mmCIF file of C-alpha atoms in Angstrom:
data_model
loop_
_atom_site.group_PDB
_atom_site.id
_atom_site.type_symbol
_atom_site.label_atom_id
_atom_site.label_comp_id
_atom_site.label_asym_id
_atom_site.label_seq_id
_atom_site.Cartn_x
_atom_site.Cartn_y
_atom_site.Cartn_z
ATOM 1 C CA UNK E 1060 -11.409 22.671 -15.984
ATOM 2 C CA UNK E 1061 -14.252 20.828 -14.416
ATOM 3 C CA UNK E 1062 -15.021 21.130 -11.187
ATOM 4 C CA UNK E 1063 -14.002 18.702 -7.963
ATOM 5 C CA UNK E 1064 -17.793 17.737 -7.794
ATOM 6 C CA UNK E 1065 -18.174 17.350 -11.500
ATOM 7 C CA UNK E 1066 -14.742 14.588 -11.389
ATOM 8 C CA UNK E 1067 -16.244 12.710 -8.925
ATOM 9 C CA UNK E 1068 -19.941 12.664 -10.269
ATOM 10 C CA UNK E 1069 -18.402 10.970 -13.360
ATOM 11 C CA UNK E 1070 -17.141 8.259 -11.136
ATOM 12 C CA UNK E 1071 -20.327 7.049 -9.736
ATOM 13 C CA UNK E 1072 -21.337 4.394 -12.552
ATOM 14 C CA UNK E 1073 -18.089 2.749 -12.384
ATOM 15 C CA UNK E 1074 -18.006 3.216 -8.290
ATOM 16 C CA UNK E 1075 -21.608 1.693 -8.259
ATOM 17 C CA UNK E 1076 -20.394 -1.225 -10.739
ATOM 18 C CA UNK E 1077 -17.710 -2.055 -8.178
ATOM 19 C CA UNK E 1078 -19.923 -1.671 -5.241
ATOM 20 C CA UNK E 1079 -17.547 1.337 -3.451
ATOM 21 C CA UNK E 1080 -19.142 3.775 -1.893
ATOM 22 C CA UNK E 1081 -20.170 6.473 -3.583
ATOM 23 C CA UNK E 1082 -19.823 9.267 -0.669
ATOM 24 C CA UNK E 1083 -17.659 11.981 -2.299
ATOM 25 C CA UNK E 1084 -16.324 12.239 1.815
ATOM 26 C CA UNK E 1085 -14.298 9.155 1.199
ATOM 27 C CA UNK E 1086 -11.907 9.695 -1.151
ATOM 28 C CA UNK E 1087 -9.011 11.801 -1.694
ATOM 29 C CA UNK E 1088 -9.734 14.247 -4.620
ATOM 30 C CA UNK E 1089 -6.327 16.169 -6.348
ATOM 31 C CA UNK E 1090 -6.163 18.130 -9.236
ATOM 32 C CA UNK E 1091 -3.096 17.291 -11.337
ATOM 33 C CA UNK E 1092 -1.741 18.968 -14.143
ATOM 34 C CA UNK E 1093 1.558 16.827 -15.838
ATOM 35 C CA UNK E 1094 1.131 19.254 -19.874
ATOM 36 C CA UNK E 1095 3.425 21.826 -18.773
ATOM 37 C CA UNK E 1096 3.727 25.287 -18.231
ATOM 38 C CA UNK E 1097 1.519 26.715 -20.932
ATOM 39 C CA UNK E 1098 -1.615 29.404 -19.313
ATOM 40 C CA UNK E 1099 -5.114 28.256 -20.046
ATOM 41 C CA UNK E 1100 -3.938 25.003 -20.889
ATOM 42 C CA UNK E 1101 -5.962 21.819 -20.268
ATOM 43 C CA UNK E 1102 -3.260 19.688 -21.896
ATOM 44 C CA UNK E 1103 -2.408 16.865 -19.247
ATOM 45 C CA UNK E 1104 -5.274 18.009 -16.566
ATOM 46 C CA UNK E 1105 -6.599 15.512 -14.301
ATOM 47 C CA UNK E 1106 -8.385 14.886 -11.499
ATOM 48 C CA UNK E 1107 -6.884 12.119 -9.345
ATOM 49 C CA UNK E 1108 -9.877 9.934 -7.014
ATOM 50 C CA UNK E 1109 -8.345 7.394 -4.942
ATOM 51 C CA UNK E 1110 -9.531 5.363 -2.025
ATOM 52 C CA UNK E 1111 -7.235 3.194 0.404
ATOM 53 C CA UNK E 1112 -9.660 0.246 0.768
ATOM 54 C CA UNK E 1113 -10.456 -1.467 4.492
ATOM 55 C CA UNK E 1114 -12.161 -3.955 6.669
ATOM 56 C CA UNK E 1115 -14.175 -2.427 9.069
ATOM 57 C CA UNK E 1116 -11.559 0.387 10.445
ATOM 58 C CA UNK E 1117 -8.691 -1.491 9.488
ATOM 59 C CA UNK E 1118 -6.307 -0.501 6.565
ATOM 60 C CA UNK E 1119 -5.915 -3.300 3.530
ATOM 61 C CA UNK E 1120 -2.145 -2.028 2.596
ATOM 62 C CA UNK E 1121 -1.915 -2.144 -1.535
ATOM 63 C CA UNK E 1122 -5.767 -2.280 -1.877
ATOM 64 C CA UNK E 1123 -7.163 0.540 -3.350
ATOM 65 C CA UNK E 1124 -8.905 2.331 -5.939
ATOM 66 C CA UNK E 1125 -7.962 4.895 -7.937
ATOM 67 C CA UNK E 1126 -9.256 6.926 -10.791
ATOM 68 C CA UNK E 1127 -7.877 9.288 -13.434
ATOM 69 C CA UNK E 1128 -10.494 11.547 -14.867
ATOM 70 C CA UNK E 1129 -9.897 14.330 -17.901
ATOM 71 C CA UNK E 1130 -10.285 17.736 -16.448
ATOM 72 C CA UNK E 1131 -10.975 19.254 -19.976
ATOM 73 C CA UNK E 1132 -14.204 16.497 -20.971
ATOM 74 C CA UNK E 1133 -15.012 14.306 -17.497
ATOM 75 C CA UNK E 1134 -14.230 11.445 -19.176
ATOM 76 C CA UNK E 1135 -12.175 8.726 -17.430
ATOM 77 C CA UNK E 1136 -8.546 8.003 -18.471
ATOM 78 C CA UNK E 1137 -8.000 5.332 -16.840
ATOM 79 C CA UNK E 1138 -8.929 3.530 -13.385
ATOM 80 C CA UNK E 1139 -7.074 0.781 -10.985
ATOM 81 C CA UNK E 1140 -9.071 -1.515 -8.157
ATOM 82 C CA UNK E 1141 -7.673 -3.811 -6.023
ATOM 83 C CA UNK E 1142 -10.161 -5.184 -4.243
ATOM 84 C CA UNK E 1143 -9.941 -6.410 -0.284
ATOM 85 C CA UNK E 1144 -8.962 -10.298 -0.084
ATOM 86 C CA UNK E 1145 -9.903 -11.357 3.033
ATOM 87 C CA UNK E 1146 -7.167 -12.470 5.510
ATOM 88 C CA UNK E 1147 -5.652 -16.356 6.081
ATOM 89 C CA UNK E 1148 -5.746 -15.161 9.622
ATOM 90 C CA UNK E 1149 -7.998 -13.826 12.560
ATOM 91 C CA UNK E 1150 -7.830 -10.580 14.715
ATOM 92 C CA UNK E 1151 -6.962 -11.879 17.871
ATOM 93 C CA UNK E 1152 -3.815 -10.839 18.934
ATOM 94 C CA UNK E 1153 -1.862 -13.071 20.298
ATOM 95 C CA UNK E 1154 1.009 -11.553 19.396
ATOM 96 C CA UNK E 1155 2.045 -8.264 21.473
ATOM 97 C CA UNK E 1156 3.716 -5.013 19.699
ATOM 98 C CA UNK E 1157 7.301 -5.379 21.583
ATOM 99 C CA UNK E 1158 6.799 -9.120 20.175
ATOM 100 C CA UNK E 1159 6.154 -8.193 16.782
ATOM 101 C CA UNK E 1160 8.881 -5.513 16.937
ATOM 102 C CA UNK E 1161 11.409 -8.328 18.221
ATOM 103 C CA UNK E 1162 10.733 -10.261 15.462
ATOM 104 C CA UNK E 1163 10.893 -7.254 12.715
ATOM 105 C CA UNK E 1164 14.822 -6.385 13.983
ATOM 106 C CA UNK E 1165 15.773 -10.431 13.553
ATOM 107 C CA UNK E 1166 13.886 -10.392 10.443
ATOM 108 C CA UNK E 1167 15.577 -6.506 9.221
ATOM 109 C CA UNK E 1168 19.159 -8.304 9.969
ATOM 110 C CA UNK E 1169 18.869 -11.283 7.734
ATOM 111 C CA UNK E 1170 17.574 -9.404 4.743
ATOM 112 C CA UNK E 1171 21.100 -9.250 2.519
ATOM 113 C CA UNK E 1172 19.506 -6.101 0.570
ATOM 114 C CA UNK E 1173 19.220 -4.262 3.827
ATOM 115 C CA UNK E 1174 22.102 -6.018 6.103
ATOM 116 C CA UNK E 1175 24.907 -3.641 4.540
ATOM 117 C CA UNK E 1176 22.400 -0.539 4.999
ATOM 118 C CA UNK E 1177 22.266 0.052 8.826
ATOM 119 C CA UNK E 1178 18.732 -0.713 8.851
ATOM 120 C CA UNK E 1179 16.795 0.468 12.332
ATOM 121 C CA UNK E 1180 12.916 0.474 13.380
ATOM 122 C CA UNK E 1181 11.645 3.986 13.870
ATOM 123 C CA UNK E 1182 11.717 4.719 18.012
ATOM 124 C CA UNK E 1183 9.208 6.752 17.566
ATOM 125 C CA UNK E 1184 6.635 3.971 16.251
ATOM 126 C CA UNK E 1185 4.078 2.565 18.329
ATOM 127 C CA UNK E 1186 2.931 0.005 15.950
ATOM 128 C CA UNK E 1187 -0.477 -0.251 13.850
ATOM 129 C CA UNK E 1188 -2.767 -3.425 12.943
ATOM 130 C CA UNK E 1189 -3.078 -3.860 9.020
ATOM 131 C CA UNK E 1190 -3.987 -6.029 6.739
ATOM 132 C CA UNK E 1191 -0.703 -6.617 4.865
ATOM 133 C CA UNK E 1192 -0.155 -8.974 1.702
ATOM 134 C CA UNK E 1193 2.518 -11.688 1.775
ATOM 135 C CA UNK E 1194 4.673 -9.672 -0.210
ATOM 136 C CA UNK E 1195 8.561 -8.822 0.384
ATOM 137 C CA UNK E 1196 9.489 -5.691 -1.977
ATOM 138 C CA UNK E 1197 12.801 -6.118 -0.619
ATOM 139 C CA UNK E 1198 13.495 -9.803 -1.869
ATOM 140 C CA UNK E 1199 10.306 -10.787 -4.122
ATOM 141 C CA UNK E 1200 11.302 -14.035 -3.928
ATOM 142 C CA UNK E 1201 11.599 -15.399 -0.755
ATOM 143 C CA UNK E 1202 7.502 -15.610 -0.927
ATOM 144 C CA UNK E 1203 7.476 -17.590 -4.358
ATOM 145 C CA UNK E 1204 6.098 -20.971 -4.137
ATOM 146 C CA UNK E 1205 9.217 -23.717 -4.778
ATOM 147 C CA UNK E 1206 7.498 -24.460 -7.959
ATOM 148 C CA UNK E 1207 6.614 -21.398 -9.454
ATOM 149 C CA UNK E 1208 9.345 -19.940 -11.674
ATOM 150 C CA UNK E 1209 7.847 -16.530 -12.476
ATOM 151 C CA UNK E 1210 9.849 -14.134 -10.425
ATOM 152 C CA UNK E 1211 6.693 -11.699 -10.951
ATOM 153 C CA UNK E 1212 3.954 -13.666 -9.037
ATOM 154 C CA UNK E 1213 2.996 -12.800 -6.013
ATOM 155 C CA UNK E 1214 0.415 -15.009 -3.843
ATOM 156 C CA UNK E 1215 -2.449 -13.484 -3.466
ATOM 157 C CA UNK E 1216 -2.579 -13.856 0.083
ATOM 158 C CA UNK E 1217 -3.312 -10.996 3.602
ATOM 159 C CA UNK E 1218 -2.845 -11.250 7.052
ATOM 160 C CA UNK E 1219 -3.558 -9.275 9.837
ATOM 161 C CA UNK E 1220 -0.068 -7.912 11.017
ATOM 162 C CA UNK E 1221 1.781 -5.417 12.971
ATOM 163 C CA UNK E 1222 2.727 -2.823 10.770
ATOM 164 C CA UNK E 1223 6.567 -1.310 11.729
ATOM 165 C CA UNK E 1224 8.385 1.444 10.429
ATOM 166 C CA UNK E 1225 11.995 1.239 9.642
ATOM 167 C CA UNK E 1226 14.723 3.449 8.899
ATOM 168 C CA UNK E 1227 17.788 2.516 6.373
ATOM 169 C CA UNK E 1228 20.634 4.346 4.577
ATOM 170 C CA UNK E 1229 21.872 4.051 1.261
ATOM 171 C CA UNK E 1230 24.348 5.972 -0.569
ATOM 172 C CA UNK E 1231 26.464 7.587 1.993
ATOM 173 C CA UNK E 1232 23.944 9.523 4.288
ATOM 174 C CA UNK E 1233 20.500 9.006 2.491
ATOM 175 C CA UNK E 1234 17.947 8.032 4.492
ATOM 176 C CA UNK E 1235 14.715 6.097 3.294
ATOM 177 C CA UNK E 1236 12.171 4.572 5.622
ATOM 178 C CA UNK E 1237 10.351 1.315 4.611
ATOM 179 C CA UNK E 1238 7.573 -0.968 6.860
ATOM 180 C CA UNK E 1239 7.354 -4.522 7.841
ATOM 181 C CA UNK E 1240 4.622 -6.469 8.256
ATOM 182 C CA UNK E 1241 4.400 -9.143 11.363
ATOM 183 C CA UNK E 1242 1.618 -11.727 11.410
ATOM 184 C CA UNK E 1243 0.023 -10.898 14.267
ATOM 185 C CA UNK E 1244 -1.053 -14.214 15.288
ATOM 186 C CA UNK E 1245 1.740 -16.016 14.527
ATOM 187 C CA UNK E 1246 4.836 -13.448 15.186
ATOM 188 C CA UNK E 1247 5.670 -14.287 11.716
ATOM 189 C CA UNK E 1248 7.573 -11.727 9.168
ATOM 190 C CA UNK E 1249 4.697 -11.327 6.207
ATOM 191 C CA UNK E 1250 6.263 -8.838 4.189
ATOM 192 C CA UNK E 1251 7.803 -5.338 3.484
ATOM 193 C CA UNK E 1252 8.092 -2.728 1.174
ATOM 194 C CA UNK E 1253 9.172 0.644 0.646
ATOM 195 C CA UNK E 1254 7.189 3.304 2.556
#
């Protein structure tokens, strides 16, 4: 297989073309291998480069890039970029954490997905600014425009938001653990999705 170095070097024309950085220190570099079992077998190696994209130090949750390179040639299977989109909001913070986490339990107990599913924030959360799309995962459309009748859209819109973990259950004693995203100006529910 080619090397880590080698992966990453192929990167750099499409990197530059998107104007990412190109500092290898950056990204997160794995080594995948999906062609089975078979020894000195290149079948189905990759090299996996993704980057969780940000403004300034803050995350940009489902913007990212992410690049599949052949481990046999260097070539590039495939790649994926979101880009940032700038928030409708500002940083301020006008809204407080044990505000934002008020508003995420009202918001957890109206959701008829999760109402039935004992959903609970995590105790042990103290709450992290984000930039978080207007997206619900857990009822897509409750964010649809009223005229839009494509249950796939999704507004391409971010906020700055508290981002707070939940717990729920499903299936008898299975536990998953999701976030929610609360506009932190406004004390508004943005979104949430499956963690």
């Amino acid at each position: 297989a080619i090397l880590e170095d080698d992966a990453f070097v192929a990167t750099l024309p499409l990197l530059s073309y998107l104007d990412l950085s190109t500092n290898k220190s950056d990204y997160q570099i794995v080594f995948e291998d999906s062609g089975g079992v078979a020894e000195n077998d290149l079948y189905g190696a990759t090299w996996k480069i993704t980057k969780e994209l940000t403004i300034g130090d803050i995350p940009c949750r489902n913007r990212f890039f992410s690049c599949i390179i052949s481990a046999a040639s260097g070539d590039i299977f495939s790649f994926s970029y979101h880009p940032v989109i700038n928030p409708e909001n500002s940083n301020n913070g006008d809204v407080s954490f044990s505000e934002a986490r008020q508003s995420a339990l009202d918001w957890l107990g109206t959701q008829p997905y999760l109402t039935d599913k004992a959903p609970v924030l995590d105790e042990n959360d103290s709450g992290t600014i984000v930039i978080a799309p207007r997206q619900n995962m857990f009822a897509p459309e409750q964010f649809l425009p009223s005229d839009c009748d494509d249950p796939n859209y999704f507004p391409l819109k971010t906020y700055y938001s508290w981002e707070l973990k939940f717990i729920w259950t499903e299936y008898g004693e299975d536990q998953y653990t999701g976030v929610v995203w609360v506009n932190s100006e406004t004390g508004e529910v943005v979104g949430a999705k499956i963690n």
